[in-house]
PDB file of C-alpha atoms and ligand atoms in Angstrom:
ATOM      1  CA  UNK A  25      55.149  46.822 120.334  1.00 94.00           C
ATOM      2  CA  UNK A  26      53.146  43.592 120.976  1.00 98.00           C
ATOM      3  CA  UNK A  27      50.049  42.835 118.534  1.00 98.00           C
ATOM      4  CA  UNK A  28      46.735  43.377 119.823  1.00 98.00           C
ATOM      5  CA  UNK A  29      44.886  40.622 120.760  1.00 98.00           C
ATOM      6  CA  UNK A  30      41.241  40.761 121.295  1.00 98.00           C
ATOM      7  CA  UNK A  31      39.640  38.125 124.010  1.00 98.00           C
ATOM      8  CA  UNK A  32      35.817  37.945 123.860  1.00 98.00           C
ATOM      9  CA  UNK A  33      33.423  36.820 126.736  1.00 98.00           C
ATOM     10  CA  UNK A  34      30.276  36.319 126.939  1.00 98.00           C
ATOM     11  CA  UNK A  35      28.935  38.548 128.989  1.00 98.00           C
ATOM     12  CA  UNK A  36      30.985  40.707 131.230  1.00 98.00           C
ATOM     13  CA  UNK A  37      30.514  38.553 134.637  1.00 98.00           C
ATOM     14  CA  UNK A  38      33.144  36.041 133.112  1.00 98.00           C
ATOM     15  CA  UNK A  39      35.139  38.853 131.708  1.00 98.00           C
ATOM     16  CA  UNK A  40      35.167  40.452 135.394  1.00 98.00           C
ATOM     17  CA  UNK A  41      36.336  36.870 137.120  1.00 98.00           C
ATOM     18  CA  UNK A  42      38.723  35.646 134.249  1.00 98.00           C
ATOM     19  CA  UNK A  43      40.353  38.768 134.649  1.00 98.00           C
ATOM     20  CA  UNK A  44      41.183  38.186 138.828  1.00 98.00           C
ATOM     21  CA  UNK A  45      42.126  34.826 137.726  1.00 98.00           C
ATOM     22  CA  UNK A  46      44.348  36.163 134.749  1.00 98.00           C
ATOM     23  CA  UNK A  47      45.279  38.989 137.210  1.00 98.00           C
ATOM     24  CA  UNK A  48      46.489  36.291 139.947  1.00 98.00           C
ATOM     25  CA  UNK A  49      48.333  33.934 137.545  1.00 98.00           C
ATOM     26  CA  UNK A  50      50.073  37.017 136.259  1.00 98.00           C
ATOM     27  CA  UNK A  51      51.439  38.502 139.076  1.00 98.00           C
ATOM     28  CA  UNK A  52      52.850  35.179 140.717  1.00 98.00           C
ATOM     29  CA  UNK A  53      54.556  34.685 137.051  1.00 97.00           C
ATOM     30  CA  UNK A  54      55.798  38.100 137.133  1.00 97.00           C
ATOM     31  CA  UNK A  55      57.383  37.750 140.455  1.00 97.00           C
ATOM     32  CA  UNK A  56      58.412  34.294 139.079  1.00 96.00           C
ATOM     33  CA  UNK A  57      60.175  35.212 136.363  1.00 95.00           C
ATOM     34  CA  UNK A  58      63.703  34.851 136.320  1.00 95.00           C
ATOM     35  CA  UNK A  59      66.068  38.192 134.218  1.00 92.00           C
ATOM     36  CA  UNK A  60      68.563  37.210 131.965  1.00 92.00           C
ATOM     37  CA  UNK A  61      71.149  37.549 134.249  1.00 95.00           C
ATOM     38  CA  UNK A  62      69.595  34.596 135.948  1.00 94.00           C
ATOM     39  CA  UNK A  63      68.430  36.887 139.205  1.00 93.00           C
ATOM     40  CA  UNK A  64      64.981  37.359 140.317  1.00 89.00           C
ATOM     41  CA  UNK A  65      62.736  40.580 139.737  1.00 92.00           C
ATOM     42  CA  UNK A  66      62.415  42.127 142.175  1.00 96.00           C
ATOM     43  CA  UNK A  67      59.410  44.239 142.354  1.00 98.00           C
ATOM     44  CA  UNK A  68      56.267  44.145 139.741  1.00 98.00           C
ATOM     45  CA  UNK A  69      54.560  47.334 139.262  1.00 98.00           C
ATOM     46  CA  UNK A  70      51.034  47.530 138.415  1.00 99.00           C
ATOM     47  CA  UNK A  71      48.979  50.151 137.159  1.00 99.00           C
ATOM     48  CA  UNK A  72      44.732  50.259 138.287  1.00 99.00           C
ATOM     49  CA  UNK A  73      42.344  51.977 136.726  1.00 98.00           C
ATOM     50  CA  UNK A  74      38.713  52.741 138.070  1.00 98.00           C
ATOM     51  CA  UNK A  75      35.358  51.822 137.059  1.00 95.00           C
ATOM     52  CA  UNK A  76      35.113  48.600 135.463  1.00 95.00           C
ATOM     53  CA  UNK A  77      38.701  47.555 135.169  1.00 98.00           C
ATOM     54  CA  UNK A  78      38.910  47.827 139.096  1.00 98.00           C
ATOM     55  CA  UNK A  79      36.293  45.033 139.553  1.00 98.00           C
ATOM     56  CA  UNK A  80      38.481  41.922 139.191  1.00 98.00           C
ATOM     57  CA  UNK A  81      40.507  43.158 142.064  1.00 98.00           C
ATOM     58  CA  UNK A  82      37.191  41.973 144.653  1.00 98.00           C
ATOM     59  CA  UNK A  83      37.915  38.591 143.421  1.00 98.00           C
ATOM     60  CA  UNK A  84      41.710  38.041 143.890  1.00 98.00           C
ATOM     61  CA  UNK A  85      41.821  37.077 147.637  1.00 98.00           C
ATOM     62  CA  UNK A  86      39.079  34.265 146.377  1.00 98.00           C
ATOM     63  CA  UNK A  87      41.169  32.649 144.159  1.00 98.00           C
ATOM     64  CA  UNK A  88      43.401  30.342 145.711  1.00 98.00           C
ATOM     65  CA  UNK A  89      46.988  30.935 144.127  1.00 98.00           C
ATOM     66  CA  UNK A  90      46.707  34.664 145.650  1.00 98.00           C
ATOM     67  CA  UNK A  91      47.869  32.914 149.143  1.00 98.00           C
ATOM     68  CA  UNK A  92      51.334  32.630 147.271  1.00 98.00           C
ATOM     69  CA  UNK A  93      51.861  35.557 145.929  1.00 98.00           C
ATOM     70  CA  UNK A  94      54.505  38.129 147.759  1.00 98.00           C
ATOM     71  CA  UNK A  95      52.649  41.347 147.924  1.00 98.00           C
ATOM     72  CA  UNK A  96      55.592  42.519 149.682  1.00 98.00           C
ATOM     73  CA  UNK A  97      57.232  43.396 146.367  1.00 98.00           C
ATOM     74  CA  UNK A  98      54.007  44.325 144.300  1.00 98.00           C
ATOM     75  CA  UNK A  99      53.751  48.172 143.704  1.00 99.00           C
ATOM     76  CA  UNK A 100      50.096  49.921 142.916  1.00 99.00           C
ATOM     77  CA  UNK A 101      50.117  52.685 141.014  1.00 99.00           C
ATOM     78  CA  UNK A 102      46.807  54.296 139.050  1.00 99.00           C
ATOM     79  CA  UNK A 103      46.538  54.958 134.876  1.00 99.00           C
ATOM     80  CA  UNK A 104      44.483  57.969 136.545  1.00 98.00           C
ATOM     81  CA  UNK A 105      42.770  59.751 139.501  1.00 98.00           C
ATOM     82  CA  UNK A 106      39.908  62.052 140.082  1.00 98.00           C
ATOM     83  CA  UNK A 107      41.156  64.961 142.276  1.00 98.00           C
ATOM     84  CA  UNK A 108      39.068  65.194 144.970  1.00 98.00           C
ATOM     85  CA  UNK A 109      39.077  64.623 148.418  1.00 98.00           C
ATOM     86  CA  UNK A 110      40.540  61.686 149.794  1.00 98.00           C
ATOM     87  CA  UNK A 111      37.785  60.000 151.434  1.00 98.00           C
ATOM     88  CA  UNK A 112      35.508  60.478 148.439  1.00 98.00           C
ATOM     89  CA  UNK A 113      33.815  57.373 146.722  1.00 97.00           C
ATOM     90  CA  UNK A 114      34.538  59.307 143.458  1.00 98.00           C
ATOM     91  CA  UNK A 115      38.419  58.240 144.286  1.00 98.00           C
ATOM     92  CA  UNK A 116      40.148  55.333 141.785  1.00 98.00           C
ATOM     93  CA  UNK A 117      42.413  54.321 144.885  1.00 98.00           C
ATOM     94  CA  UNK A 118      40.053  54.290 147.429  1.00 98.00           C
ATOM     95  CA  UNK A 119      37.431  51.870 145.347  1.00 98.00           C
ATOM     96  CA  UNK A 120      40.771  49.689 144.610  1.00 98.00           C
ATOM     97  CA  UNK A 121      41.666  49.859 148.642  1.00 98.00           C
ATOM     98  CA  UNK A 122      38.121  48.731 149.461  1.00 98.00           C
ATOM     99  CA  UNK A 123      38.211  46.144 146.574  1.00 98.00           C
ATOM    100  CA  UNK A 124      41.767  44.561 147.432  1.00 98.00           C
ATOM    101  CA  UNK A 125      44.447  46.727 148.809  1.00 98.00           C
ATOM    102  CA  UNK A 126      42.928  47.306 152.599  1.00 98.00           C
ATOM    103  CA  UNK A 127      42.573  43.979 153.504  1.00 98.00           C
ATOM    104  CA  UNK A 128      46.113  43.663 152.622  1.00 98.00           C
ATOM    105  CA  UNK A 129      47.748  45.927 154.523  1.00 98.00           C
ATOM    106  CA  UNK A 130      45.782  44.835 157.473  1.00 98.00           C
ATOM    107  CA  UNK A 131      47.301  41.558 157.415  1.00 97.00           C
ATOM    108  CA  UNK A 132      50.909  43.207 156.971  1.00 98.00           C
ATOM    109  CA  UNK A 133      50.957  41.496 153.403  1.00 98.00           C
ATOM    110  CA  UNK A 134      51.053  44.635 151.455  1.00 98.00           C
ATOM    111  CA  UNK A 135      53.342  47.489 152.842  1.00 98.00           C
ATOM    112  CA  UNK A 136      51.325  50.941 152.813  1.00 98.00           C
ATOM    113  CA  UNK A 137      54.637  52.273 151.671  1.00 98.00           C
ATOM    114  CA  UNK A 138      53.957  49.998 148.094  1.00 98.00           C
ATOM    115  CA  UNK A 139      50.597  51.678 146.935  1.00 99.00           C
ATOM    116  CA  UNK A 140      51.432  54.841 145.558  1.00 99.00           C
ATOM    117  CA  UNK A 141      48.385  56.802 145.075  1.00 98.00           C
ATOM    118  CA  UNK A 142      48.353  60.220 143.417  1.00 98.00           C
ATOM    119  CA  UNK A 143      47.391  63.370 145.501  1.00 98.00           C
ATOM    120  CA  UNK A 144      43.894  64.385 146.958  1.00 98.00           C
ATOM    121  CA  UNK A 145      42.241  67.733 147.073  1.00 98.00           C
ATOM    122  CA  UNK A 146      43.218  68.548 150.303  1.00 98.00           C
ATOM    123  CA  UNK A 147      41.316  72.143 150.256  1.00 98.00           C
ATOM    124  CA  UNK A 148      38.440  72.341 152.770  1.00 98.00           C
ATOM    125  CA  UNK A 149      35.019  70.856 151.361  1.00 97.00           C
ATOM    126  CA  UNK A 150      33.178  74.772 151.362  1.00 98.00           C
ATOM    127  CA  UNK A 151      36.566  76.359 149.035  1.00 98.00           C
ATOM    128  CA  UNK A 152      35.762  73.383 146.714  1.00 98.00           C
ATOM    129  CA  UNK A 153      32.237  73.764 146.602  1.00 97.00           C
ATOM    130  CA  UNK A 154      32.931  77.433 145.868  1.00 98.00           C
ATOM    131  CA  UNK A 155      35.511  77.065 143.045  1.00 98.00           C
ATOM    132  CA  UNK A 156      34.173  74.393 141.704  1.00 96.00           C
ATOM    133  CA  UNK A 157      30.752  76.526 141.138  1.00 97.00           C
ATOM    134  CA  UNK A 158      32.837  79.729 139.650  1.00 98.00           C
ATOM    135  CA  UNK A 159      34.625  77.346 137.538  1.00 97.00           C
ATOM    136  CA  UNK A 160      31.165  76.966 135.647  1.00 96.00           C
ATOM    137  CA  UNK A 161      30.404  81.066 135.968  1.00 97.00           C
ATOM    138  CA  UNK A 162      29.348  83.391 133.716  1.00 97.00           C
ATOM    139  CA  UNK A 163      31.413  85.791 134.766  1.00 98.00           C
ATOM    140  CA  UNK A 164      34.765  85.041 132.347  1.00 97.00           C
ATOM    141  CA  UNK A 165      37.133  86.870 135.325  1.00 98.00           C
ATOM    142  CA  UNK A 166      35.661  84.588 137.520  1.00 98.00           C
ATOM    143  CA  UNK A 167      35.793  81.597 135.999  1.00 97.00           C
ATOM    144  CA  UNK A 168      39.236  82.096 134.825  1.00 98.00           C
ATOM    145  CA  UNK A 169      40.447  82.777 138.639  1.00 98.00           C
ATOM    146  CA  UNK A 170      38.723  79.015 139.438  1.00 98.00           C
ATOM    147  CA  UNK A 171      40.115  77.573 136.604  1.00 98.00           C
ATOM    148  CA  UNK A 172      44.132  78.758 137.130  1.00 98.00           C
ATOM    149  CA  UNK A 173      43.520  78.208 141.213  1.00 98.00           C
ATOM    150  CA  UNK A 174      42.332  74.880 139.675  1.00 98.00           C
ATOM    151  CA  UNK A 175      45.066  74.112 137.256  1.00 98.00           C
ATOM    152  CA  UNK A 176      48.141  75.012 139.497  1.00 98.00           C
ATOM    153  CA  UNK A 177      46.926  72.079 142.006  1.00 98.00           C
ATOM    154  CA  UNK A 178      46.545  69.609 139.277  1.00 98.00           C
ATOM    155  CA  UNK A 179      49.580  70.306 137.539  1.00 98.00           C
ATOM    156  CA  UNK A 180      51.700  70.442 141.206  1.00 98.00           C
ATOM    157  CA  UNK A 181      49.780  66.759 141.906  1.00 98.00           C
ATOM    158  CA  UNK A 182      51.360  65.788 138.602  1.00 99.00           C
ATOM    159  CA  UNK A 183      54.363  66.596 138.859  1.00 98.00           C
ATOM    160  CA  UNK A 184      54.366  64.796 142.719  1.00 99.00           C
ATOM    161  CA  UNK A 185      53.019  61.999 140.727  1.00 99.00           C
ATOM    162  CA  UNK A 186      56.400  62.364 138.174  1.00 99.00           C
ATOM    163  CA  UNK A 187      58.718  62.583 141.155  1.00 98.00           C
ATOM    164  CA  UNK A 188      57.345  59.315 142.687  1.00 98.00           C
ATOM    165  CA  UNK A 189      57.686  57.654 139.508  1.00 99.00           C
ATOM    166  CA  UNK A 190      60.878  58.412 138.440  1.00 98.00           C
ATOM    167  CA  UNK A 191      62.217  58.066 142.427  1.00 98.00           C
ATOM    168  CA  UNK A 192      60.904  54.782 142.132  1.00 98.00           C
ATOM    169  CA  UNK A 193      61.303  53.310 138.651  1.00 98.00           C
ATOM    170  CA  UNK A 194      64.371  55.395 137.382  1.00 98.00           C
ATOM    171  CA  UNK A 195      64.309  58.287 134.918  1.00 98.00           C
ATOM    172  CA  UNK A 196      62.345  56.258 131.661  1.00 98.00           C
ATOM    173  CA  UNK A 197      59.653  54.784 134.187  1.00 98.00           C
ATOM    174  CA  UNK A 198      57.889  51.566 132.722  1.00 98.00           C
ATOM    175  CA  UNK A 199      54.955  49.821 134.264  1.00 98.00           C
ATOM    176  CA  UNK A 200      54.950  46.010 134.208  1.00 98.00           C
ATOM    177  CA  UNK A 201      51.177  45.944 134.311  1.00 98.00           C
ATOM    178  CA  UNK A 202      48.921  48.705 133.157  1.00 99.00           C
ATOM    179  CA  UNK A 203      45.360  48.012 133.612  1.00 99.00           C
ATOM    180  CA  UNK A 204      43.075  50.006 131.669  1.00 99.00           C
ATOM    181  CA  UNK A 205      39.367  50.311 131.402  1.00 98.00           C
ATOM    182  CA  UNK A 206      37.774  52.201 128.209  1.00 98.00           C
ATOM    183  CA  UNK A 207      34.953  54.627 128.716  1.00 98.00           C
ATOM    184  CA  UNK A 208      31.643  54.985 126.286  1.00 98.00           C
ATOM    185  CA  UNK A 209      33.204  58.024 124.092  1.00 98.00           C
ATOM    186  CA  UNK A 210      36.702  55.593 124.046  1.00 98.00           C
ATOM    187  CA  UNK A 211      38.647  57.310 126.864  1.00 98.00           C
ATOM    188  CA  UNK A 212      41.070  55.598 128.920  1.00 98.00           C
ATOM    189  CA  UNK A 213      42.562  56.550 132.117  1.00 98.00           C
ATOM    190  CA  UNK A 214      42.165  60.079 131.858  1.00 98.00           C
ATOM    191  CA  UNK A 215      42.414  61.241 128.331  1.00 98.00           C
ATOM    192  CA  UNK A 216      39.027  62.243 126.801  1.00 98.00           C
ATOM    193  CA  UNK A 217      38.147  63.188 123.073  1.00 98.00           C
ATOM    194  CA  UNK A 218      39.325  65.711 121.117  1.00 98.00           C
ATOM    195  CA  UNK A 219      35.906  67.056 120.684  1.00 98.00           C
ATOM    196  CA  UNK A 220      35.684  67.723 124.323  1.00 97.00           C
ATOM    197  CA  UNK A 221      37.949  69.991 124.237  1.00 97.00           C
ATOM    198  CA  UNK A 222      40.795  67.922 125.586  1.00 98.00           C
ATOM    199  CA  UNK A 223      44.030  67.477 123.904  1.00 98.00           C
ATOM    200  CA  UNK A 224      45.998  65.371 126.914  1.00 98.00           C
ATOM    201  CA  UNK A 225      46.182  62.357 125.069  1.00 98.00           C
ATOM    202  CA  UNK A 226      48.815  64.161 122.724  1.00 98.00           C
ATOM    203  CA  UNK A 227      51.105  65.555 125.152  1.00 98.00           C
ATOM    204  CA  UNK A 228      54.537  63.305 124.714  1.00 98.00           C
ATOM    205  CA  UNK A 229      57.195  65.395 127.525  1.00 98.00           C
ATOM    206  CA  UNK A 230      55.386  64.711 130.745  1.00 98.00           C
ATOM    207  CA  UNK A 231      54.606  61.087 132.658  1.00 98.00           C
ATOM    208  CA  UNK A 232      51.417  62.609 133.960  1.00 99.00           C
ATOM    209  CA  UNK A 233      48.932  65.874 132.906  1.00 98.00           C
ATOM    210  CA  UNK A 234      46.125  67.034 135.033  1.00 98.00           C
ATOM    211  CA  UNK A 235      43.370  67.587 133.704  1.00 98.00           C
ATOM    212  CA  UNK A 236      40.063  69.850 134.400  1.00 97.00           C
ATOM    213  CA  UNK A 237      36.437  70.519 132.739  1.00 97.00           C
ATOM    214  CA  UNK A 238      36.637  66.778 132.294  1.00 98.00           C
ATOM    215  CA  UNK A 239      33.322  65.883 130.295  1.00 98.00           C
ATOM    216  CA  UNK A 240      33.013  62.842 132.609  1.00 97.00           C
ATOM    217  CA  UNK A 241      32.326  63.677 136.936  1.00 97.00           C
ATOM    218  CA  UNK A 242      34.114  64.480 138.775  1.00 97.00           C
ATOM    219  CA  UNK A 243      35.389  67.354 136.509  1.00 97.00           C
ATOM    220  CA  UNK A 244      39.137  67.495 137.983  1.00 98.00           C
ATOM    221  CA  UNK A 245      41.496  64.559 137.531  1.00 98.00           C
ATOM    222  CA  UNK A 246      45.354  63.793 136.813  1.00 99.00           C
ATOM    223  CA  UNK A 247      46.367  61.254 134.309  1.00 99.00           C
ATOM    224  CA  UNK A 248      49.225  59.512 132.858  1.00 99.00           C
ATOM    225  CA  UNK A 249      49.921  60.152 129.511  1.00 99.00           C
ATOM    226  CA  UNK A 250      49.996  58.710 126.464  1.00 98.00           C
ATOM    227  CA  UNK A 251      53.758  57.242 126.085  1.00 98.00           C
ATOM    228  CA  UNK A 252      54.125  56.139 129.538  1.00 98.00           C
ATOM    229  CA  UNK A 253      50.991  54.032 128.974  1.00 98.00           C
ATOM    230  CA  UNK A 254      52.178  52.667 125.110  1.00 98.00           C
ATOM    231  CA  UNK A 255      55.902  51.724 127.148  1.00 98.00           C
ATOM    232  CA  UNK A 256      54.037  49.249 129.790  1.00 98.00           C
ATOM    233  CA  UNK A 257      55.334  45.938 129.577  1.00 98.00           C
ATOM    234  CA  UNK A 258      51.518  44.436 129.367  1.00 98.00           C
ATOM    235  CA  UNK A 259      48.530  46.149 129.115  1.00 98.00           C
ATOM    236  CA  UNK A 260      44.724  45.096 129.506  1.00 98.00           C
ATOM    237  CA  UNK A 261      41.687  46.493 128.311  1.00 98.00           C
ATOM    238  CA  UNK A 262      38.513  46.384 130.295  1.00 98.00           C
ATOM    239  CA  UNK A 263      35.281  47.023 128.099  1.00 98.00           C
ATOM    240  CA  UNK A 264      32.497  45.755 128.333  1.00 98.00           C
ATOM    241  CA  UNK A 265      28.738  46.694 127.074  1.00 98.00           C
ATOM    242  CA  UNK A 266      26.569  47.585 124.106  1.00 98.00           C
ATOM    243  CA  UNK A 267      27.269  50.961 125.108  1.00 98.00           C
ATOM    244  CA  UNK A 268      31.016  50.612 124.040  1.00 98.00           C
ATOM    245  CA  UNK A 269      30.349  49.098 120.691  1.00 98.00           C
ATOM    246  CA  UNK A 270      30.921  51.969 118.487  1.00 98.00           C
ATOM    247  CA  UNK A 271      33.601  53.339 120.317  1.00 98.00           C
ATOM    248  CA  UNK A 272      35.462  50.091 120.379  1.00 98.00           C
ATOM    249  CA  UNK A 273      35.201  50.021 116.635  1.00 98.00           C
ATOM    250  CA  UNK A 274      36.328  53.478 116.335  1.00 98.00           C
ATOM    251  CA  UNK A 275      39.609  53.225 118.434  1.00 98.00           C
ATOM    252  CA  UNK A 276      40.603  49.911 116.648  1.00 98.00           C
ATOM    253  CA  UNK A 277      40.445  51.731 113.218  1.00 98.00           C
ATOM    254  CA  UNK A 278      42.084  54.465 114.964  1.00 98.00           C
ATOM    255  CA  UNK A 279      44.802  52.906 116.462  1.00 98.00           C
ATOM    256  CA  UNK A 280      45.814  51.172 113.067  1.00 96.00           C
ATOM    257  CA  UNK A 281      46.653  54.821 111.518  1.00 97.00           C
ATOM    258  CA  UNK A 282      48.639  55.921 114.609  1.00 97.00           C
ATOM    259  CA  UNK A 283      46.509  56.896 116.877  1.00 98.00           C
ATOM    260  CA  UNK A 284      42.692  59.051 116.712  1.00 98.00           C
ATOM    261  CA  UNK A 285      42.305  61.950 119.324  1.00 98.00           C
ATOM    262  CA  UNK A 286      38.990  61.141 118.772  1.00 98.00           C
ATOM    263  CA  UNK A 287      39.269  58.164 120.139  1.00 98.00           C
ATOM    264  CA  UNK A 288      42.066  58.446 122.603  1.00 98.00           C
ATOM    265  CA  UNK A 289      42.334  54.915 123.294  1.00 98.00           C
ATOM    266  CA  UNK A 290      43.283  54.347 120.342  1.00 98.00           C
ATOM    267  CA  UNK A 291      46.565  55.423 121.329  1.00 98.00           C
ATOM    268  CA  UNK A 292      47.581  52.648 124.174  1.00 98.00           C
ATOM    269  CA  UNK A 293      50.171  49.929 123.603  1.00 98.00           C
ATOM    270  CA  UNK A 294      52.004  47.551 125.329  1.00 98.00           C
ATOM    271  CA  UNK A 295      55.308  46.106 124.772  1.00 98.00           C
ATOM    272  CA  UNK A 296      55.473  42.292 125.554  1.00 98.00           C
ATOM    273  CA  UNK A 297      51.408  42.107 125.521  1.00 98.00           C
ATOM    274  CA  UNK A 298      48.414  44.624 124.616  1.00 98.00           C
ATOM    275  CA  UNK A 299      45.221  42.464 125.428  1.00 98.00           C
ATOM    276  CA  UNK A 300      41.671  43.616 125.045  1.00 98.00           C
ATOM    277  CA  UNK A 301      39.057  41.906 127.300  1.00 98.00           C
ATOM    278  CA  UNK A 302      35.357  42.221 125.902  1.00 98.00           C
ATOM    279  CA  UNK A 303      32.291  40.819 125.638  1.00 98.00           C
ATOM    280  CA  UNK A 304      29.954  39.714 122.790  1.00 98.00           C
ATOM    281  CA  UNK A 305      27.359  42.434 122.726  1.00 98.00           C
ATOM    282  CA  UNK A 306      30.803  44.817 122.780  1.00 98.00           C
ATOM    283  CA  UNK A 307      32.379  43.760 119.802  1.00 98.00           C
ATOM    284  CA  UNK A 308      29.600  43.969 117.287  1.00 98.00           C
ATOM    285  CA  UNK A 309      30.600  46.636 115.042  1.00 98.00           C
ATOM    286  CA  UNK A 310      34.017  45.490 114.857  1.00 98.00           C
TER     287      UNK A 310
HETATM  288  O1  LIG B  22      36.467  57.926 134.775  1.00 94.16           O
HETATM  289  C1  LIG B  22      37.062  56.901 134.511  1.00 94.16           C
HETATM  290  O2  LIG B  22      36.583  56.110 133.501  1.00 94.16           O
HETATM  291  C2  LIG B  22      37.381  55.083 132.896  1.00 94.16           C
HETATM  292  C3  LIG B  22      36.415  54.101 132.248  1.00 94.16           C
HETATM  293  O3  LIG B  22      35.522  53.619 133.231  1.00 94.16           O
HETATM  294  P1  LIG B  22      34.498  52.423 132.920  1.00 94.16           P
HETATM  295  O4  LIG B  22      33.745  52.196 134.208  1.00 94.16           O
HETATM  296  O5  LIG B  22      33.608  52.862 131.784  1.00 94.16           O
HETATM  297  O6  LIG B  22      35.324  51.233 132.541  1.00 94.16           O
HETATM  298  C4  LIG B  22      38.296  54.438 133.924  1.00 94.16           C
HETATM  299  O7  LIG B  22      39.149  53.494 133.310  1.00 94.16           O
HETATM  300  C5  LIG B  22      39.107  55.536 134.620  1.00 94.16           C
HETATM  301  O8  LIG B  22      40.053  54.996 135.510  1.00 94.16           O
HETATM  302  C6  LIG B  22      38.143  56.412 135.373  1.00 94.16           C
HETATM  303  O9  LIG B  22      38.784  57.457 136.073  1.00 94.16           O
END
């Protein structure tokens, strides 16, 4: 396991735009890079996340060392999605297509084939309304009915999500680059507090979980879990803002006893690098 290293901005604008730069230079070395047996890779995999870790992406076509990279054999894949409809906003892919990925496929840079986004809620927009209110019933038969309706999709869009990766990356999948953002009550990708009621982040025999009752909206989401995350070959931190603070404290502590459900961030890892990108006002109870 690499050591963590902590990088600290000013303010999160230059956190936002080092990271496309970082994000640029990385990819063109990882495609670069040469294997032992003197070859050349030949894919990168990269993991997104939503929210604030997704914002560099606007910036990469901008920078100009992103003309030479081949996107051809660059493969998107998401720490996490929110399981809902594919043309919602609320989607982690679609914010990363309108940020990066669209314009290149347009161009033919990017094959569609490459991005590798886990499943939608495909159900008709009045059976989600409906479910998603009897989830939240009274009535304990009906919100039990919602809630295994609920959790049979999520755990069949996990388990797609499992077959792609191992079809793809081989039985013991590892991500190259896992980009991760951290959340106010130190969540990442989909893994919430222990005090939530959510116990994902400790579940070590599946690559991805669904997950419902979510304390953040939208309620229904499927994540990766905790080992396939701590196996990535590098992984970055987004977080950024005062709101963060004691979280941020609370996951480092964590994370040097093993890991705090808590604070399931606390948990991530990365093999050749684990970086944390913050900002002043972020770090202050560190
Ligand atoms: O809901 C989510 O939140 C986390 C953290 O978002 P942030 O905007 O506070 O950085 C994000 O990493 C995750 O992908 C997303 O689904």
């Amino acid at each position: 396991m690499a050591t963590r290293t902590l990088i600290v901005y000013p303010d999160k604008d230059l956190m936002i735009q080092a990271g496309a730069r970082r994000f640029v230079l990385t990819l063109l070395d990882l495609l670069s890079e040469r294997l032992p047996d003197g070859g050349a890779r030949k894919r990168v995999d990269v993991a997104l996340s939503g929210g604030s870790a997704a914002q560099p992406l606007g910036l990469v076509l901008s920078d100009p060392l992103a003309t030479a990279i081949d996107w051809s054999r660059v493969h998107f894949w998401w720490s996490d999605e929110r399981f809902v409809p594919a043309d919602s906003t609320d989607r982690n892919a679609l914010e990363a297509r309108h940020l990066l990925l669209d314009d290149l496929v347009a161009d033919g840079r990017l094959p569609e084939a490459n991005i590798h986004e886990i499943a939608p809620d495909v159900r008709p927009a009045e059976e989600i309304a409906k479910v998603t209110a009897d989830a939240e019933s009274v009535d304990e038969f009906v919100r039990s009915a919602a809630d295994t309706e609920n959790d049979a999709l999520l755990d069949a869009a996990a388990r797609a999500y499992e077959d792609e990766l191992t079809k793809e990356l081989g039985p013991e999948p590892v991500i190259d680059l896992m980009i991760l953002g951290m959340g106010p009550d130190g969540h990442y990708a989909s893994l919430f507090p222990a005090s939530s009621g959510h116990h994902e982040v400790l579940v070590s025999d599946r690559l991805a979980v669904g997950v419902s009752h979510s304390p953040k909206m939208p309620p229904l989401r499927v994540s990766l879990t905790a080992p396939l995350i701590a196996r990535s070959r590098r992984t970055w931190f987004f977080a950024a803002g005062a709101g963060k603070a004691e979280s941020l404290a609370h996951v480092f502590a964590g994370a040097d006893k093993g890991g705090d459900p808590e604070y399931p961030s606390s948990f991530a890892g990365g093999v050749d690098e684990f970086t944390w990108f913050s900002t002043e006002e972020t770090v202050v109870k560190l």
